[in-house]
Short mmCIF file of C-alpha atoms in Angstrom, two decimals:
data_model
loop_
_atom_site.label_atom_id
_atom_site.label_comp_id
_atom_site.label_asym_id
_atom_site.label_seq_id
_atom_site.Cartn_x
_atom_site.Cartn_y
_atom_site.Cartn_z
CA UNK A 74 54.69 81.32 83.42
CA UNK A 75 52.54 84.41 83.48
CA UNK A 76 52.61 84.36 87.27
CA UNK A 77 56.41 84.18 87.29
CA UNK A 78 56.64 87.10 84.88
CA UNK A 79 54.19 89.02 87.02
CA UNK A 80 56.30 88.42 90.10
CA UNK A 81 59.41 89.63 88.29
CA UNK A 82 57.64 92.82 87.24
CA UNK A 83 56.51 93.49 90.79
CA UNK A 84 60.04 92.99 92.09
CA UNK A 85 61.48 95.39 89.57
CA UNK A 86 58.86 98.03 90.29
CA UNK A 87 59.29 97.68 94.03
CA UNK A 88 63.04 98.30 93.70
CA UNK A 89 63.04 101.21 91.23
CA UNK A 90 60.01 102.97 92.65
CA UNK A 91 59.65 106.74 93.27
CA UNK A 92 60.36 106.38 97.00
CA UNK A 93 63.60 104.53 96.40
CA UNK A 94 64.73 106.92 93.68
CA UNK A 95 63.97 109.98 95.81
CA UNK A 96 65.78 108.72 98.89
CA UNK A 97 68.79 107.92 96.68
CA UNK A 98 68.81 111.45 95.23
CA UNK A 99 68.46 112.86 98.73
CA UNK A 100 71.47 110.78 99.81
CA UNK A 101 73.49 112.20 96.90
CA UNK A 102 72.84 115.85 97.77
CA UNK A 103 73.22 115.19 101.48
CA UNK A 104 76.63 113.52 101.18
CA UNK A 105 77.84 116.16 98.73
CA UNK A 106 76.81 118.86 101.20
CA UNK A 107 79.16 117.98 104.03
CA UNK A 108 81.86 116.22 102.00
CA UNK A 109 82.48 119.17 99.69
CA UNK A 110 84.10 120.90 102.67
CA UNK A 111 86.55 118.12 103.57
CA UNK A 112 89.51 118.86 101.24
CA UNK A 113 89.66 122.54 102.18
CA UNK A 114 89.00 122.41 105.93
CA UNK A 115 92.59 121.57 106.99
CA UNK A 116 93.91 124.66 105.15
CA UNK A 117 91.01 126.76 106.48
CA UNK A 118 91.72 125.72 110.06
CA UNK A 119 95.44 126.43 109.55
CA UNK A 120 94.57 129.92 108.28
CA UNK A 121 92.57 130.47 111.46
CA UNK A 122 95.66 129.53 113.48
CA UNK A 123 94.64 126.03 114.48
CA UNK A 124 96.99 123.80 112.46
CA UNK A 125 97.62 121.64 115.53
CA UNK A 126 93.92 120.74 115.67
CA UNK A 127 93.65 119.28 112.15
CA UNK A 128 92.94 115.81 113.56
CA UNK A 129 89.85 117.21 115.30
CA UNK A 130 88.18 118.26 112.02
CA UNK A 131 86.93 114.73 111.42
CA UNK A 132 87.17 113.46 115.01
CA UNK A 133 84.73 116.03 116.46
CA UNK A 134 82.34 115.53 113.56
CA UNK A 135 82.28 111.77 114.06
CA UNK A 136 82.09 112.10 117.85
CA UNK A 137 78.63 113.68 117.82
CA UNK A 138 77.61 111.48 114.90
CA UNK A 139 78.48 108.41 116.95
CA UNK A 140 76.91 109.71 120.18
CA UNK A 141 73.68 110.53 118.36
CA UNK A 142 73.31 107.10 116.74
CA UNK A 143 71.40 105.46 119.63
CA UNK A 144 68.94 108.37 119.54
CA UNK A 145 68.56 108.26 115.76
CA UNK A 146 68.10 104.50 115.82
CA UNK A 147 65.41 104.68 118.50
CA UNK A 148 63.63 107.59 116.84
CA UNK A 149 63.75 105.88 113.45
CA UNK A 150 61.96 102.87 114.95
CA UNK A 151 59.41 105.01 116.84
CA UNK A 152 58.52 108.37 115.29
CA UNK A 153 59.43 107.38 111.72
CA UNK A 154 62.16 107.42 109.10
CA UNK A 155 61.27 110.73 107.42
CA UNK A 156 61.62 113.17 110.37
CA UNK A 157 64.96 111.66 111.34
CA UNK A 158 66.29 112.04 107.78
CA UNK A 159 65.00 115.61 107.60
CA UNK A 160 66.57 116.67 110.90
CA UNK A 161 70.04 115.60 109.76
CA UNK A 162 69.71 117.44 106.45
CA UNK A 163 68.57 120.64 108.17
CA UNK A 164 71.61 120.52 110.47
CA UNK A 165 73.78 120.72 107.32
CA UNK A 166 71.74 123.67 106.05
CA UNK A 167 72.32 125.59 109.28
CA UNK A 168 76.00 124.70 109.62
CA UNK A 169 76.83 125.77 106.08
CA UNK A 170 75.56 129.23 106.94
CA UNK A 171 77.41 129.42 110.26
CA UNK A 172 80.97 128.60 109.15
CA UNK A 173 81.52 132.12 107.75
CA UNK A 174 80.18 133.57 111.02
CA UNK A 175 82.16 131.55 113.59
CA UNK A 176 85.67 132.51 112.46
CA UNK A 177 87.71 131.63 115.55
CA UNK A 178 89.46 128.29 116.05
CA UNK A 179 87.21 127.30 118.94
CA UNK A 180 84.11 128.51 117.14
CA UNK A 181 85.06 126.37 114.18
CA UNK A 182 85.67 123.30 116.36
CA UNK A 183 82.35 123.82 118.14
CA UNK A 184 80.60 123.98 114.78
CA UNK A 185 82.28 120.75 113.65
CA UNK A 186 80.91 119.15 116.80
CA UNK A 187 77.38 120.32 115.97
CA UNK A 188 77.72 119.45 112.27
CA UNK A 189 78.24 115.80 113.23
CA UNK A 190 74.58 115.46 114.18
CA UNK A 191 73.79 115.45 110.46
CA UNK A 192 75.43 112.11 109.72
CA UNK A 193 74.28 110.76 113.06
CA UNK A 194 70.67 111.02 111.90
CA UNK A 195 70.14 111.05 108.13
CA UNK A 196 72.11 107.92 107.03
CA UNK A 197 70.57 105.77 109.79
CA UNK A 198 67.02 106.60 108.73
CA UNK A 199 67.83 106.53 105.00
CA UNK A 200 69.24 102.99 105.12
CA UNK A 201 66.23 101.85 107.15
CA UNK A 202 63.89 103.56 104.68
CA UNK A 203 65.53 101.73 101.77
CA UNK A 204 65.07 98.37 103.51
CA UNK A 205 61.36 99.20 103.89
CA UNK A 206 60.70 99.89 100.20
CA UNK A 207 62.66 97.12 98.44
CA UNK A 208 62.13 93.32 98.34
CA UNK A 209 64.30 91.44 100.89
CA UNK A 210 65.88 89.20 98.23
CA UNK A 211 67.26 92.30 96.46
CA UNK A 212 68.39 94.16 99.57
CA UNK A 213 72.10 93.91 98.75
CA UNK A 214 71.45 95.25 95.26
CA UNK A 215 69.37 98.11 96.66
CA UNK A 216 72.07 99.01 99.19
CA UNK A 217 74.56 99.02 96.34
CA UNK A 218 72.43 101.44 94.33
CA UNK A 219 71.90 103.73 97.29
CA UNK A 220 75.63 103.51 97.90
CA UNK A 221 76.20 104.70 94.33
CA UNK A 222 74.04 107.75 95.00
CA UNK A 223 75.76 108.47 98.32
CA UNK A 224 79.22 107.90 96.83
CA UNK A 225 78.46 110.14 93.87
CA UNK A 226 77.95 112.88 96.43
CA UNK A 227 81.23 111.84 98.06
CA UNK A 228 83.01 112.26 94.72
CA UNK A 229 81.29 115.37 93.41
CA UNK A 230 81.36 117.11 96.78
CA UNK A 231 85.16 117.30 97.35
CA UNK A 232 85.87 117.94 93.67
CA UNK A 233 83.26 120.71 93.49
CA UNK A 234 84.34 122.10 96.85
CA UNK A 235 87.98 122.43 95.79
CA UNK A 236 86.90 123.99 92.49
CA UNK A 237 84.75 126.58 94.27
CA UNK A 238 87.58 127.44 96.66
CA UNK A 239 90.09 127.79 93.80
CA UNK A 240 87.88 130.24 91.89
CA UNK A 241 85.89 131.95 94.64
CA UNK A 242 86.30 131.87 98.43
CA UNK A 243 85.72 129.88 101.60
CA UNK A 244 82.48 131.81 102.17
CA UNK A 245 81.06 130.75 98.80
CA UNK A 246 82.13 127.16 99.55
CA UNK A 247 80.27 127.13 102.87
CA UNK A 248 77.11 128.64 101.42
CA UNK A 249 77.21 126.16 98.54
CA UNK A 250 77.29 123.35 101.10
CA UNK A 251 74.17 124.80 102.70
CA UNK A 252 72.38 124.92 99.33
CA UNK A 253 73.20 121.26 98.66
CA UNK A 254 71.72 120.29 102.02
CA UNK A 255 68.62 122.37 101.30
CA UNK A 256 68.04 120.41 98.06
CA UNK A 257 68.31 117.17 100.05
CA UNK A 258 65.74 118.51 102.52
CA UNK A 259 63.27 119.25 99.71
CA UNK A 260 63.56 115.68 98.41
CA UNK A 261 63.07 114.22 101.88
CA UNK A 262 59.99 116.40 102.44
CA UNK A 263 58.37 114.78 99.40
CA UNK A 264 58.82 111.25 100.74
CA UNK A 265 55.93 109.40 102.39
CA UNK A 266 56.53 107.72 105.74
CA UNK A 267 57.08 103.94 105.68
CA UNK A 268 56.82 103.19 109.39
CA UNK A 269 53.23 102.00 109.84
CA UNK A 270 53.02 101.99 113.63
CA UNK A 271 54.62 105.19 114.90
CA UNK A 272 54.53 107.46 117.92
CA UNK A 273 54.43 111.21 118.27
CA UNK A 274 57.71 112.73 119.31
CA UNK A 275 58.08 113.52 122.99
CA UNK A 276 61.15 114.28 125.13
CA UNK A 277 60.67 110.89 126.82
CA UNK A 278 61.80 109.20 123.63
CA UNK A 279 65.22 110.80 124.11
CA UNK A 280 65.76 108.76 127.26
CA UNK A 281 68.22 106.07 126.22
CA UNK A 282 68.60 102.85 128.19
CA UNK A 283 71.45 100.35 127.88
CA UNK A 284 69.26 98.24 125.62
CA UNK A 285 68.81 101.17 123.22
CA UNK A 286 72.51 101.84 122.70
CA UNK A 287 73.75 98.70 120.99
CA UNK A 288 72.04 95.90 119.09
CA UNK A 289 74.15 92.91 120.18
CA UNK A 290 72.92 90.86 117.25
CA UNK A 291 74.60 93.34 114.87
CA UNK A 292 78.02 93.07 116.54
CA UNK A 293 79.72 91.01 113.77
CA UNK A 294 78.84 93.59 111.11
CA UNK A 295 79.79 96.43 113.48
CA UNK A 296 83.22 94.94 114.19
CA UNK A 297 84.08 94.63 110.50
CA UNK A 298 82.79 98.15 109.94
CA UNK A 299 85.10 99.50 112.63
CA UNK A 300 88.18 97.69 111.31
CA UNK A 301 87.50 98.84 107.73
CA UNK A 302 86.64 102.47 108.49
CA UNK A 303 89.60 103.42 110.67
CA UNK A 304 91.43 103.79 107.36
CA UNK A 305 88.72 106.07 106.01
CA UNK A 306 89.19 108.43 108.96
CA UNK A 307 92.91 108.51 108.22
CA UNK A 308 92.29 109.17 104.53
CA UNK A 309 89.85 112.01 105.21
CA UNK A 310 92.43 113.63 107.49
CA UNK A 311 95.76 113.01 105.73
CA UNK A 312 95.08 112.34 102.05
CA UNK A 313 94.48 116.04 101.16
CA UNK A 314 98.03 116.83 102.34
CA UNK A 315 99.43 113.60 100.83
CA UNK A 316 97.77 114.50 97.50
CA UNK A 317 99.46 117.90 97.54
CA UNK A 318 102.78 116.31 98.54
CA UNK A 319 102.65 114.03 95.50
CA UNK A 320 102.05 117.02 93.24
CA UNK A 321 98.30 117.42 92.59
CA UNK A 322 96.82 120.93 92.82
CA UNK A 323 93.24 119.73 93.37
CA UNK A 324 93.15 118.03 96.77
CA UNK A 325 89.94 116.24 95.85
CA UNK A 326 91.51 114.09 93.10
CA UNK A 327 91.89 111.04 95.37
CA UNK A 328 88.20 111.18 96.22
CA UNK A 329 87.22 111.43 92.56
CA UNK A 330 89.15 108.28 91.58
CA UNK A 331 88.18 106.42 94.75
CA UNK A 332 84.50 107.14 94.28
CA UNK A 333 84.39 106.44 90.53
CA UNK A 334 85.84 102.96 91.02
CA UNK A 335 83.54 102.44 93.98
CA UNK A 336 80.57 103.22 91.75
CA UNK A 337 81.64 100.58 89.24
CA UNK A 338 81.21 97.67 91.64
CA UNK A 339 78.53 98.59 94.16
CA UNK A 340 75.51 97.16 92.34
CA UNK A 341 77.42 94.06 91.23
CA UNK A 342 78.77 93.54 94.75
CA UNK A 343 75.27 93.95 96.19
CA UNK A 344 73.85 91.38 93.77
CA UNK A 345 76.69 88.95 94.54
CA UNK A 346 76.04 89.30 98.27
CA UNK A 347 72.36 88.47 97.65
CA UNK A 348 73.37 85.36 95.73
CA UNK A 349 76.51 84.03 97.44
CA UNK A 350 76.29 85.50 100.92
CA UNK A 351 77.47 88.68 102.61
CA UNK A 352 80.64 87.33 104.26
CA UNK A 353 82.29 86.01 101.09
CA UNK A 354 81.78 89.31 99.31
CA UNK A 355 82.95 91.41 102.27
CA UNK A 356 86.10 89.24 102.46
CA UNK A 357 87.01 90.14 98.89
CA UNK A 358 86.53 93.83 99.66
CA UNK A 359 88.79 93.69 102.72
CA UNK A 360 91.56 92.00 100.73
CA UNK A 361 91.44 94.83 98.19
CA UNK A 362 91.52 97.41 101.00
CA UNK A 363 94.71 95.88 102.39
CA UNK A 364 96.39 95.97 98.97
CA UNK A 365 95.27 99.55 98.31
CA UNK A 366 96.42 100.98 101.63
CA UNK A 367 99.88 99.49 101.23
CA UNK A 368 100.09 100.84 97.66
CA UNK A 369 99.00 104.36 98.60
CA UNK A 370 101.63 104.48 101.31
CA UNK A 371 104.46 102.84 99.38
CA UNK A 372 104.09 104.35 95.89
CA UNK A 373 104.71 108.09 95.90
CA UNK A 374 104.39 108.52 92.12
CA UNK A 375 101.23 110.07 90.70
CA UNK A 376 100.38 106.86 88.83
CA UNK A 377 100.88 104.63 91.86
CA UNK A 378 98.83 106.99 94.00
CA UNK A 379 95.90 106.98 91.55
CA UNK A 380 96.01 103.20 91.08
CA UNK A 381 95.97 102.78 94.86
CA UNK A 382 93.02 105.18 95.09
CA UNK A 383 91.20 103.13 92.45
CA UNK A 384 91.76 99.82 94.25
CA UNK A 385 90.69 101.43 97.52
CA UNK A 386 87.46 102.50 95.82
CA UNK A 387 86.86 98.96 94.57
CA UNK A 388 87.40 97.59 98.07
CA UNK A 389 85.04 100.08 99.71
CA UNK A 390 82.50 99.63 96.93
CA UNK A 391 82.40 95.91 97.70
CA UNK A 392 82.52 96.12 101.50
CA UNK A 393 79.93 98.86 102.05
CA UNK A 394 76.73 97.39 100.52
CA UNK A 395 77.64 93.97 101.91
CA UNK A 396 77.95 95.29 105.46
CA UNK A 397 74.75 97.36 105.20
CA UNK A 398 72.73 94.38 103.97
CA UNK A 399 74.38 92.06 106.51
CA UNK A 400 73.34 94.43 109.30
CA UNK A 401 69.71 94.28 108.16
CA UNK A 402 69.96 90.47 107.96
CA UNK A 403 71.16 90.33 111.58
CA UNK A 404 68.53 92.76 112.92
CA UNK A 405 65.57 91.72 115.04
CA UNK A 406 61.97 92.36 113.87
CA UNK A 407 60.95 95.99 114.40
CA UNK A 408 64.50 97.02 115.33
CA UNK A 409 66.18 97.66 111.99
CA UNK A 410 66.94 101.25 112.94
CA UNK A 411 68.67 100.12 116.12
CA UNK A 412 70.82 97.59 114.24
CA UNK A 413 71.80 100.10 111.57
CA UNK A 414 72.57 102.67 114.27
CA UNK A 415 74.87 100.14 115.94
CA UNK A 416 76.72 99.57 112.69
CA UNK A 417 77.04 103.33 112.18
CA UNK A 418 78.32 103.78 115.75
CA UNK A 419 81.16 101.44 114.81
CA UNK A 420 81.65 103.35 111.57
CA UNK A 421 81.88 106.71 113.35
CA UNK A 422 84.16 105.24 116.03
CA UNK A 423 86.48 103.92 113.34
CA UNK A 424 86.53 107.14 111.35
CA UNK A 425 86.86 109.30 114.46
CA UNK A 426 89.65 107.23 116.00
CA UNK A 427 91.49 107.06 112.69
CA UNK A 428 91.22 110.82 112.20
CA UNK A 429 92.17 111.72 115.76
CA UNK A 430 95.18 109.42 116.12
CA UNK A 431 96.50 110.05 112.61
CA UNK A 432 96.18 113.82 113.03
CA UNK A 433 98.02 113.61 116.35
CA UNK A 434 100.78 111.40 114.95
CA UNK A 435 101.14 113.22 111.62
CA UNK A 436 102.01 116.65 113.03
CA UNK A 437 102.60 117.95 109.46
CA UNK A 438 105.44 115.44 108.84
CA UNK A 439 104.61 113.82 105.45
CA UNK A 440 106.96 110.86 106.05
CA UNK A 441 104.63 109.60 108.78
CA UNK A 442 101.65 109.17 106.46
CA UNK A 443 102.77 105.83 104.92
CA UNK A 444 103.26 104.28 108.37
CA UNK A 445 99.73 105.28 109.32
CA UNK A 446 98.35 103.67 106.16
CA UNK A 447 100.24 100.41 106.85
CA UNK A 448 98.68 100.23 110.32
CA UNK A 449 95.25 100.62 108.73
CA UNK A 450 96.05 97.76 106.34
CA UNK A 451 96.86 95.64 109.39
CA UNK A 452 93.47 96.39 110.93
CA UNK A 453 91.70 95.40 107.70
CA UNK A 454 93.70 92.16 107.77
CA UNK A 455 92.37 91.47 111.28
CA UNK A 456 88.88 91.78 109.78
CA UNK A 457 89.79 89.14 107.19
CA UNK A 458 90.94 86.77 109.93
CA UNK A 459 87.71 87.32 111.90
CA UNK A 460 85.50 86.57 108.90
CA UNK A 461 87.49 83.44 108.04
CA UNK A 462 87.10 82.25 111.64
CA UNK A 463 83.36 83.01 111.54
CA UNK A 464 82.93 81.13 108.26
CA UNK A 465 84.77 78.14 109.65
CA UNK A 466 82.84 78.10 112.93
CA UNK A 467 79.42 78.41 111.24
CA UNK A 468 80.21 75.66 108.73
CA UNK A 469 80.61 73.07 111.49
#
C-alpha cells in the first residue's frame, strides 16, 4: 500500500512540476501576445487602405507557420526543445515593435508573413516539452492543462487588445503585444532542456528531406485537425465583423466566451481521453463543433450568438487535448517533434485555407458569413464520419 501511495505521489509531482508550470505560463503569455492583435487587425488594414486583403491577415500568418513546421519539428528533435520555443517567442517580440514602423499595406502583409514563424516554432516545441516532463498515462490531462494556459492567452489577448485600442491607440496595442512576448521569452529562458541527446545547431540541419516534412504515422490526427480547424480560420477572419454586425462594441467578446467554456472542459476531456481513448472523446468534440457552427450562423440574436460561442468553446476544448495526445500516441520513438509538427502543419493549413477562402468570399457582405459557417460544419461532419469508419475498421 505504501508503494502504491508512493507511486501516486511521484505521478502528481511529475505532472505539476516547475518545468510543466513554467512552460504553461510561457504558453499563456505567448498566445496572448499574437492573439491580442487579431480583433483589431481587419480595421487597421482597412485604415491603411487594404480592406480587400483582410483574408490575408490570417492566411499569410499561417502560411509561414505551416512552412516552418518541418524545420521546427526537426530542430526540436535535434538541437532541443528550448531554443525552438525561444526563437518563436522572440519573433513576436520583434514583430510587435515593427507594426508601427511598417505602415503601408504591403509592409503590413510582409510583417504578417514574418510573424507566422512564431507559431511555427514555439507551439511545436512546447507540446513536445510537455510530453517529456509528464507521465505517459496522464498525457491527455497534461495537454488539457497546457491547453487551458494557451487558451487563457487566447481569451485575454483579444479582450485586452480591444480594450487597449478603445482607450489608447494601435501603437500602444502593438507594443503591448511585444511586451507579452518578452515575458514569455523570460519564462522559456528559465527552463532546462529535456532533450538528452542533442546536436549543436548548424545550417545543415535546415536541409529538409521528404522524410522530414510529414510523419505518415500521424496522418489520422492531422486529418481531423485540418477538418476541425478550417472553421477556426474562418472565425478568426469573419467573427470580429459578425460580432459588430450583431451589435457588440468589443470585437473580442466571442473569443472571451469561446475560451472560457473551452477552459471548463479541457482537463476533464484530457482525463477522459486517457481513460476511454482519444477517438471517442474527439468524436464528442466534433459533434459539438457542428452544432455550434450552425447556431452561430443561424441565430443572429446576441443570446444565440453567445450560446453558439460557448458550445464552440466546449467542442474545441474537447477536441484539442485529445488530438494533441493522440498525435504523441501515434509518434515513433525519438520523433515526437516531427509528429507534432505534422499535426500543426494540418492545423495551419486548415486555419490558413479557412481564412483565405472566407475572406475572399466574404467581400464585406455580412449575409455571406452564415453560409461560410455551414460549410465549416460540413467539414467537421466529415471528420465524424472518418472517425466512425476508423473505429469500425479497428474493432474488426
